[in-house]
Coordinates of N, CA, C and O in Angstrom, one line a residue:
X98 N -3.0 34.4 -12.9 CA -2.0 33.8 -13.6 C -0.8 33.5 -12.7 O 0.0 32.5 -12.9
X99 N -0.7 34.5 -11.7 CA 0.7 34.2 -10.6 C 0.3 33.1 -9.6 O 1.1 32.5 -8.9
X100 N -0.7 33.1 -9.6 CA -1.4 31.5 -8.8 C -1.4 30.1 -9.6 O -1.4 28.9 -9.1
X101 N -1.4 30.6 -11.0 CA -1.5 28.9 -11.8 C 0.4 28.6 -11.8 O 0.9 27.5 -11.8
X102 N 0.9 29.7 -11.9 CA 2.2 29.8 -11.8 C 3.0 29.1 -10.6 O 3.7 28.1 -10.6
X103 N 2.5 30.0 -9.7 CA 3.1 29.4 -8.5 C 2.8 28.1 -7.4 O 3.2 27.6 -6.4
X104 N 1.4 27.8 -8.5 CA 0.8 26.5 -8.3 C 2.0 24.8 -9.1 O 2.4 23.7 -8.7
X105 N 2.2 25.5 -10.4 CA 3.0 24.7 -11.0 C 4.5 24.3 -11.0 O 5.3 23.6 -11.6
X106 N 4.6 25.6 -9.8 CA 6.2 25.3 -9.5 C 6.4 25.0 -8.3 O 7.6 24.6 -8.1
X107 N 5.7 24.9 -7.3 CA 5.4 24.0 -6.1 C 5.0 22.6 -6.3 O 5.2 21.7 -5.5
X108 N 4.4 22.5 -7.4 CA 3.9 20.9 -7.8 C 4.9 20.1 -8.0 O 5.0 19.0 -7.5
X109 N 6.0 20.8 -9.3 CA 7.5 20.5 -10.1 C 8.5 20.2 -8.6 O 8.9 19.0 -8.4
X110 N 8.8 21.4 -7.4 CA 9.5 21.1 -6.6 C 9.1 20.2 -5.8 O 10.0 19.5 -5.3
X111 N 7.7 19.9 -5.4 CA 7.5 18.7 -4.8 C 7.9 17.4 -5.2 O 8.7 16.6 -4.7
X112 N 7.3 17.2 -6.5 CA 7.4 15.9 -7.2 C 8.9 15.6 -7.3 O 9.4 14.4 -7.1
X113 N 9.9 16.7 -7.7 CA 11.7 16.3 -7.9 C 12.0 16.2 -6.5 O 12.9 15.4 -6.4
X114 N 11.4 16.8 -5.1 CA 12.2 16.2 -4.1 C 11.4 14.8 -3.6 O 11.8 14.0 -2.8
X115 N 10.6 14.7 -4.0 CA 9.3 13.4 -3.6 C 10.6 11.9 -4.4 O 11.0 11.0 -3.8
X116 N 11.0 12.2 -5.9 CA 11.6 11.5 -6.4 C 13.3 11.6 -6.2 O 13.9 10.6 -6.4
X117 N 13.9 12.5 -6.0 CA 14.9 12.4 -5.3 C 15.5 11.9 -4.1 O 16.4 11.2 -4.3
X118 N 15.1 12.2 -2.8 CA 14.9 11.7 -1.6 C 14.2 10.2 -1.4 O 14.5 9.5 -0.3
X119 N 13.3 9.7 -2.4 CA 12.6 8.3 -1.8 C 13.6 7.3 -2.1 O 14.1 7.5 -3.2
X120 N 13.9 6.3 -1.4 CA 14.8 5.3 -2.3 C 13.2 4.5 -2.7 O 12.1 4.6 -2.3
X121 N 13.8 3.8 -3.5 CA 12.8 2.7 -4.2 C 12.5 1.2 -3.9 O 13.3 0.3 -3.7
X122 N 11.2 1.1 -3.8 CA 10.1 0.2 -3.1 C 11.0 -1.0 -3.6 O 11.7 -0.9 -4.7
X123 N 11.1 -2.1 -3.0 CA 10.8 -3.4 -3.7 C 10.1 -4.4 -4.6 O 8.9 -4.5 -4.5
X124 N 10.5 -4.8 -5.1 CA 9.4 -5.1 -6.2 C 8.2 -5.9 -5.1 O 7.0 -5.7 -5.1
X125 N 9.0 -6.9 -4.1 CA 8.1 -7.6 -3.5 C 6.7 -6.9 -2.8 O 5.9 -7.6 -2.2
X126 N 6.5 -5.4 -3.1 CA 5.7 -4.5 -2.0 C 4.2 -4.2 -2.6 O 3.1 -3.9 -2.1
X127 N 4.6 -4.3 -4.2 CA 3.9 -4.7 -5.4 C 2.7 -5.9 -5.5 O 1.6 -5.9 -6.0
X128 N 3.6 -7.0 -4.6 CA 2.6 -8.1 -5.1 C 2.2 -8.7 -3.9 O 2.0 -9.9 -3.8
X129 N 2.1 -8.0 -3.0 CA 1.2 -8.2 -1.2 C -0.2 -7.8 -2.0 O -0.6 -7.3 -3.1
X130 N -0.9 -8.3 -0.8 CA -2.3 -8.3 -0.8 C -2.6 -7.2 0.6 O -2.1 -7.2 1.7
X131 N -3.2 -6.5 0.2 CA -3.7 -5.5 1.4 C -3.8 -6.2 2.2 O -3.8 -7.4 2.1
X132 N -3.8 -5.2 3.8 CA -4.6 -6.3 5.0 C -5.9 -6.0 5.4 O -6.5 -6.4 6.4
X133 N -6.6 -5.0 4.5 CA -7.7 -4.9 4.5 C -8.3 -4.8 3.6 O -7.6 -4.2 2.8
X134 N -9.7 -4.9 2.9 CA -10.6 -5.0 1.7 C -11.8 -4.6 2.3 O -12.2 -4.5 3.4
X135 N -12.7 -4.4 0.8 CA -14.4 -4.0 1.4 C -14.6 -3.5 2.6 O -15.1 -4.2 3.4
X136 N -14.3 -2.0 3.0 CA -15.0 -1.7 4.4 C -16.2 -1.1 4.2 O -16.4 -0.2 3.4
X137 N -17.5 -1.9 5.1 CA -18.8 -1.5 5.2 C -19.4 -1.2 6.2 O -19.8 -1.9 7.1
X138 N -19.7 0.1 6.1 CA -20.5 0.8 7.4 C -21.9 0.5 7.7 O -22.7 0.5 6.7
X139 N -22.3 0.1 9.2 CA -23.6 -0.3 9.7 C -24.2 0.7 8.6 O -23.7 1.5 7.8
X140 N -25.9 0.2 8.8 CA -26.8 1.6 8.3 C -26.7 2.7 9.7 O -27.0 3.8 9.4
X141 N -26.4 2.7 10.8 CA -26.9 3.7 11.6 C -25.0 4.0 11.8 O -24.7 4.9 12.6
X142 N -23.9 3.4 11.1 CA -22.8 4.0 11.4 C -21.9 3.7 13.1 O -20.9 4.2 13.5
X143 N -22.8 2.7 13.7 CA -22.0 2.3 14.7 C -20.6 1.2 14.7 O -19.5 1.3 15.3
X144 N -21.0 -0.2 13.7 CA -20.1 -1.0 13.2 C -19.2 -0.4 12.0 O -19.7 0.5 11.4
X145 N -18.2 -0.9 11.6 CA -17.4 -1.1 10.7 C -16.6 -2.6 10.7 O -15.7 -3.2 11.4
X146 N -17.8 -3.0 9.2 CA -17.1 -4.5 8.9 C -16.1 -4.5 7.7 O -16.3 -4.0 6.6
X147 N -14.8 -5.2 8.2 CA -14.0 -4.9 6.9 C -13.7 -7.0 6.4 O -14.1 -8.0 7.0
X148 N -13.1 -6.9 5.3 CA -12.8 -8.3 4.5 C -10.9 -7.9 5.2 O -10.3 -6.9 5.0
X149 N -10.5 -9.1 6.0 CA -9.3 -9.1 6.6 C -8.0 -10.3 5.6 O -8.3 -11.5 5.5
X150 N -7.2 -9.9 5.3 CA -6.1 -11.6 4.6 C -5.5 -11.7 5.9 O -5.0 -10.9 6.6
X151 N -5.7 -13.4 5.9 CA -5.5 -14.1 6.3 C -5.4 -15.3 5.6 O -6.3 -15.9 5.0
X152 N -3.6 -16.0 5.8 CA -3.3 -17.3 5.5 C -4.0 -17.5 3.6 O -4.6 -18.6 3.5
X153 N -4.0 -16.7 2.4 CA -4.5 -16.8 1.8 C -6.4 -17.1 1.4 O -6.9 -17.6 0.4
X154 N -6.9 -16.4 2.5 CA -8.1 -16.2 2.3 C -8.3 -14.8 3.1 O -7.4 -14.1 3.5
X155 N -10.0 -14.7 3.3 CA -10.3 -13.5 3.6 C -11.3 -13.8 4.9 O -12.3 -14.4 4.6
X156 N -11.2 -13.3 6.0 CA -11.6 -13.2 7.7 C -12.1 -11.9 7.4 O -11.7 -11.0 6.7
X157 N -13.4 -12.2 8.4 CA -14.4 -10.9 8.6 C -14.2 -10.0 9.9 O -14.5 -10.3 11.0
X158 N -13.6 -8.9 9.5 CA -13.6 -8.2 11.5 C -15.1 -7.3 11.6 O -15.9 -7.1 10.7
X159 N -15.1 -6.9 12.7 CA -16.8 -6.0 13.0 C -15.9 -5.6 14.1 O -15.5 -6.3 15.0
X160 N -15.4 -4.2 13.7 CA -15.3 -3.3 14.7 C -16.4 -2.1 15.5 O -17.0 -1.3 14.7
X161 N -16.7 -2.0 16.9 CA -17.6 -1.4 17.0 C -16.9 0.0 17.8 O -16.3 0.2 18.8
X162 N -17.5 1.0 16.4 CA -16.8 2.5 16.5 C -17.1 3.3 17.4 O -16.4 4.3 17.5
X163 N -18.5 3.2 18.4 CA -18.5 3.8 19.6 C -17.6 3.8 20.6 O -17.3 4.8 21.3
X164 N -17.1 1.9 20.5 CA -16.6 1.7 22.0 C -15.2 1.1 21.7 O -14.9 0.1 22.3
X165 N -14.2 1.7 20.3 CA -13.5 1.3 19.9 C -12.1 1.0 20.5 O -11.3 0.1 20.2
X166 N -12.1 1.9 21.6 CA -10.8 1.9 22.8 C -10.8 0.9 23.7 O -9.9 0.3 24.2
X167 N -12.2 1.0 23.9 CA -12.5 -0.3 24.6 C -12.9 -2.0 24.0 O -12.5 -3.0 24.4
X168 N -13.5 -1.8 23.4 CA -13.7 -3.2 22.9 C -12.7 -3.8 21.7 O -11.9 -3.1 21.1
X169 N -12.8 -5.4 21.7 CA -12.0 -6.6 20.8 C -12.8 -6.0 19.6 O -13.9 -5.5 19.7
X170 N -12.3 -6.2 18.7 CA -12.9 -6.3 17.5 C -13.5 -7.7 17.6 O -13.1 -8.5 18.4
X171 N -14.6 -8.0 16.6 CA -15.2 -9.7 16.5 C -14.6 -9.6 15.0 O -14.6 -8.7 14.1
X172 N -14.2 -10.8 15.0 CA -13.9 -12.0 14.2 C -14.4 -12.9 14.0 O -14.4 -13.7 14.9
X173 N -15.0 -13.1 12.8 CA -15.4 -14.1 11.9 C -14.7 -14.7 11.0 O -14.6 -14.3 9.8
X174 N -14.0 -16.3 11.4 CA -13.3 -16.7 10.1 C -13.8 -18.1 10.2 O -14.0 -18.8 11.2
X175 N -13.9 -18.2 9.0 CA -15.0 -19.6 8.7 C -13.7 -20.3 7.5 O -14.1 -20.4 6.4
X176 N -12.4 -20.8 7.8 CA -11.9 -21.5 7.8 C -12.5 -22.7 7.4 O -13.1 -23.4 8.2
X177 N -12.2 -23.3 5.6 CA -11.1 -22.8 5.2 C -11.9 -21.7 4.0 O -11.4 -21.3 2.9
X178 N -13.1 -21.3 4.7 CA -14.1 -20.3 3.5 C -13.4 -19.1 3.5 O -12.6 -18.8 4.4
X179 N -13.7 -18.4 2.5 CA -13.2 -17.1 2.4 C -14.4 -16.1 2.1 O -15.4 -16.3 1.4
X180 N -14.0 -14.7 3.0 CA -15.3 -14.2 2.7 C -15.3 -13.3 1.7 O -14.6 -12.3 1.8
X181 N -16.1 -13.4 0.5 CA -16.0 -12.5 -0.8 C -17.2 -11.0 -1.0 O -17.0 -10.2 -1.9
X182 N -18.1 -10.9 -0.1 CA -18.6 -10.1 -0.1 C -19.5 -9.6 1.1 O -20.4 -10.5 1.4
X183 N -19.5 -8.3 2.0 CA -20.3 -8.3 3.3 C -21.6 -7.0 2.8 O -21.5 -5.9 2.2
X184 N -22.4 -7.7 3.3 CA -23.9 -6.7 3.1 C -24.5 -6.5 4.7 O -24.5 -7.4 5.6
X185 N -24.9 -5.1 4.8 CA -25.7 -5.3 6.1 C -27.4 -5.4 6.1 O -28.1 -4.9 5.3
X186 N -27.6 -6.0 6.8 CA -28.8 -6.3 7.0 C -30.2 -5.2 7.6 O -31.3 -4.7 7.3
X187 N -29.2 -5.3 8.4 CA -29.7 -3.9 9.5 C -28.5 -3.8 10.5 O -27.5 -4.5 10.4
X188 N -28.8 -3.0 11.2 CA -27.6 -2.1 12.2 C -27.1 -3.2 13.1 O -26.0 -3.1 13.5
X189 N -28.0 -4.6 13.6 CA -27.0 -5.2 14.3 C -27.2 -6.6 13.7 O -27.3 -7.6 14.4
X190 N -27.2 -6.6 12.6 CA -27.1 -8.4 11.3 C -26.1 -8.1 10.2 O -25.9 -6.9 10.0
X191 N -25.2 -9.1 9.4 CA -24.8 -8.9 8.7 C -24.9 -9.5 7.8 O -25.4 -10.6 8.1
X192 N -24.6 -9.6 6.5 CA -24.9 -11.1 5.6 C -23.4 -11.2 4.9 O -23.4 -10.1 4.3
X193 N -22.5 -11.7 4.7 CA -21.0 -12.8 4.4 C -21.9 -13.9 3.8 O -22.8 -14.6 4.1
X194 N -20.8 -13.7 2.2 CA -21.0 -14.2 0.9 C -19.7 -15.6 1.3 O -18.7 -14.9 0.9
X195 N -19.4 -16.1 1.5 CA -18.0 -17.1 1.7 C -18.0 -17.9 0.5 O -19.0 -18.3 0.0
X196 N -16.9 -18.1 0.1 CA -16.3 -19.2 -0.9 C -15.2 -19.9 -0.5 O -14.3 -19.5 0.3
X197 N -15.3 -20.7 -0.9 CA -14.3 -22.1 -0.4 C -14.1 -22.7 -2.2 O -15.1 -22.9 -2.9
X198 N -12.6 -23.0 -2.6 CA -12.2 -23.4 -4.2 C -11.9 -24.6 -3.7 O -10.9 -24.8 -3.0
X199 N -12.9 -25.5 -4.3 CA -12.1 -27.2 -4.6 C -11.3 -27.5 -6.1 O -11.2 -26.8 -7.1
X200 N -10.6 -28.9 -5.7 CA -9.9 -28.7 -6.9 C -11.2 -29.3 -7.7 O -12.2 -29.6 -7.1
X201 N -11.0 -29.5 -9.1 CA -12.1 -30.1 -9.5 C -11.4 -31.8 -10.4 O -10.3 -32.2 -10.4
X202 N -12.6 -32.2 -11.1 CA -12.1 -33.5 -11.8 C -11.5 -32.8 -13.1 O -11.6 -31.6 -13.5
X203 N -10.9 -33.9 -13.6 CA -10.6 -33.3 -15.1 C -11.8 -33.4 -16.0 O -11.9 -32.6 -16.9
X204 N -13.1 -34.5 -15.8 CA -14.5 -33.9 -16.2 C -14.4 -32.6 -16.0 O -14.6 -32.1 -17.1
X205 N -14.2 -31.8 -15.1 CA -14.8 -30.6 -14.9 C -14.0 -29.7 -15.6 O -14.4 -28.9 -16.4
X206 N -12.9 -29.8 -15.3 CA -11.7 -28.7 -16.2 C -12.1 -29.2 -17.9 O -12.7 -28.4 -18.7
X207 N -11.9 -29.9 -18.0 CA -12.7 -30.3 -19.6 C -14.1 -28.9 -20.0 O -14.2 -28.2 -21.0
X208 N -14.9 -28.9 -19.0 CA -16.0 -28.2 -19.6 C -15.5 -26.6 -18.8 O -15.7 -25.6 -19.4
X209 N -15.0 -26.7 -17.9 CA -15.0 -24.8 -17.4 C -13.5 -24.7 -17.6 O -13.0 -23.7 -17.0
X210 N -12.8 -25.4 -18.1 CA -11.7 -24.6 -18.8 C -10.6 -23.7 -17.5 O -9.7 -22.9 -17.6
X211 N -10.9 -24.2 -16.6 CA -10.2 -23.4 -15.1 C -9.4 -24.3 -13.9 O -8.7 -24.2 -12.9
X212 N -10.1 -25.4 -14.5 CA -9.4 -26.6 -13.5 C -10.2 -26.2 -12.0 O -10.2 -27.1 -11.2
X213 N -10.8 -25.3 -11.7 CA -11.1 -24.9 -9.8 C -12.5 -24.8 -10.3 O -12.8 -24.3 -11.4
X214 N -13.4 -25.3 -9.3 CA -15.0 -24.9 -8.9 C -14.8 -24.3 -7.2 O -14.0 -24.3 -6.3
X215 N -16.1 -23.8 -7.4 CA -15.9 -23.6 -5.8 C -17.4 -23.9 -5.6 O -18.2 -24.2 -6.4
X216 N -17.6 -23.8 -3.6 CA -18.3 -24.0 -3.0 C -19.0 -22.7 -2.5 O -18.2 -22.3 -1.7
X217 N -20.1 -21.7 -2.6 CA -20.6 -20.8 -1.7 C -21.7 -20.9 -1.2 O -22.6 -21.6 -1.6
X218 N -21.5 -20.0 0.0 CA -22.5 -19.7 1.2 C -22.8 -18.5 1.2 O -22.1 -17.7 0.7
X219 N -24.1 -18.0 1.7 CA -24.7 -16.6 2.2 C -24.7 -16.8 3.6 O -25.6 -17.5 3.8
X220 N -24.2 -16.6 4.4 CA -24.5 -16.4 6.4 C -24.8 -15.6 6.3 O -24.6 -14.8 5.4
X221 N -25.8 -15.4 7.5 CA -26.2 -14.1 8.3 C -25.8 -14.0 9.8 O -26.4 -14.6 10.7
X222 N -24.5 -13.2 10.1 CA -24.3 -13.5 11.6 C -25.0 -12.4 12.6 O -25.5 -11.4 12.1
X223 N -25.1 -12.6 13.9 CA -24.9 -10.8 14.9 C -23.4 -10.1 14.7 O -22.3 -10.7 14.4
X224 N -23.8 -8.7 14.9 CA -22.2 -8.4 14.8 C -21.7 -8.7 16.2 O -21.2 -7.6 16.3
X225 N -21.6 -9.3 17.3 CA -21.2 -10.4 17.7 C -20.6 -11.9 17.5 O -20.2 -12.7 18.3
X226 N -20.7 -12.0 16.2 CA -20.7 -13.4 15.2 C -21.3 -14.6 15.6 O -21.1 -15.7 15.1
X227 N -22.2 -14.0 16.6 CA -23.1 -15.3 17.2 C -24.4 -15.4 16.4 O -24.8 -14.6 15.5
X228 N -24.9 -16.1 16.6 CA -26.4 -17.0 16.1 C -26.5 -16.7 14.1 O -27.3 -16.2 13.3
X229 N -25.8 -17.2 14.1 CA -25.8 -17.7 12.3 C -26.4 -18.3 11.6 O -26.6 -19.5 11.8
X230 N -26.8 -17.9 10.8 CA -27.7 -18.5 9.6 C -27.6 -18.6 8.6 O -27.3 -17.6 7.8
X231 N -27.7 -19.9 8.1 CA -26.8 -20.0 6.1 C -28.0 -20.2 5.6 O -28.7 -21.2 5.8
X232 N -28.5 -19.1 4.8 CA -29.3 -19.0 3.3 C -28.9 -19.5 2.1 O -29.9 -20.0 1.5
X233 N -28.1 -19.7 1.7 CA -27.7 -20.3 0.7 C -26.4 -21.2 0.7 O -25.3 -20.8 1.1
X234 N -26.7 -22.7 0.3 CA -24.8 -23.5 0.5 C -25.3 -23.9 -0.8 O -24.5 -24.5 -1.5

């Protein structure tokens, strides 16, 4: 009972100096976009691919966590696509879902009600971002 006790009055003093002491965020801090999204680990755990914002889309990094001090991260940005989803393949393939939004006709906003269609891709790159292959456009 003196543990749920002194649990609850450590919680109370934290939270009133947590809210006393902080000044308050801006609203503007609210409506950023992370700078990072979806992080996905190789299957054997050497890469980490994350979804990066950029310029109102999304760029692919492949950082390689062995030789992290030492090595660039690779970059993948397929400009003006954005990449909406990363799968790995195996330990050194990846597969990037990319989408690209055109505007559409007013035929088209007539039936999908959204005014925007888009365009997607499946790639398969190295995590090097070399030798690519599109499965699906």
């Amino acid at each position: 009972m003196q543990r749920l006790i002194f649990g609850y009055t450590a919680g109370l003093i934290l939270f009133w100096t947590m809210n006393v002491f902080s000044a308050p965020l801006p609203v503007e801090v609210f409506a950023e976009l992370p700078p990072f999204d979806g992080p996905v680990l190789s299957p054997d755990g050497r890469y980490l691919a994350v979804k990066a914002h950029r310029d109102d889309r999304y760029a692919v990094i492949i950082y390689d966590l062995d030789n992290i001090n030492t090595n660039e991260p690779v970059i993948i940005d397929s400009d003006p696509w954005s990449a909406t989803d990363l799968q790995w393949a195996n330990n050194n393939r990846i597969l990037i879902t990319l989408k690209h939004y055109i505007q559409s006709s007013r035929e088209n906003w007539e039936r999908n009600y959204s005014g925007v269609t888009y365009a997607e891709q499946l790639i398969a790159y190295d995590v090097d971002g070399s030798n690519s292959l599109v499965f699906k456009s």
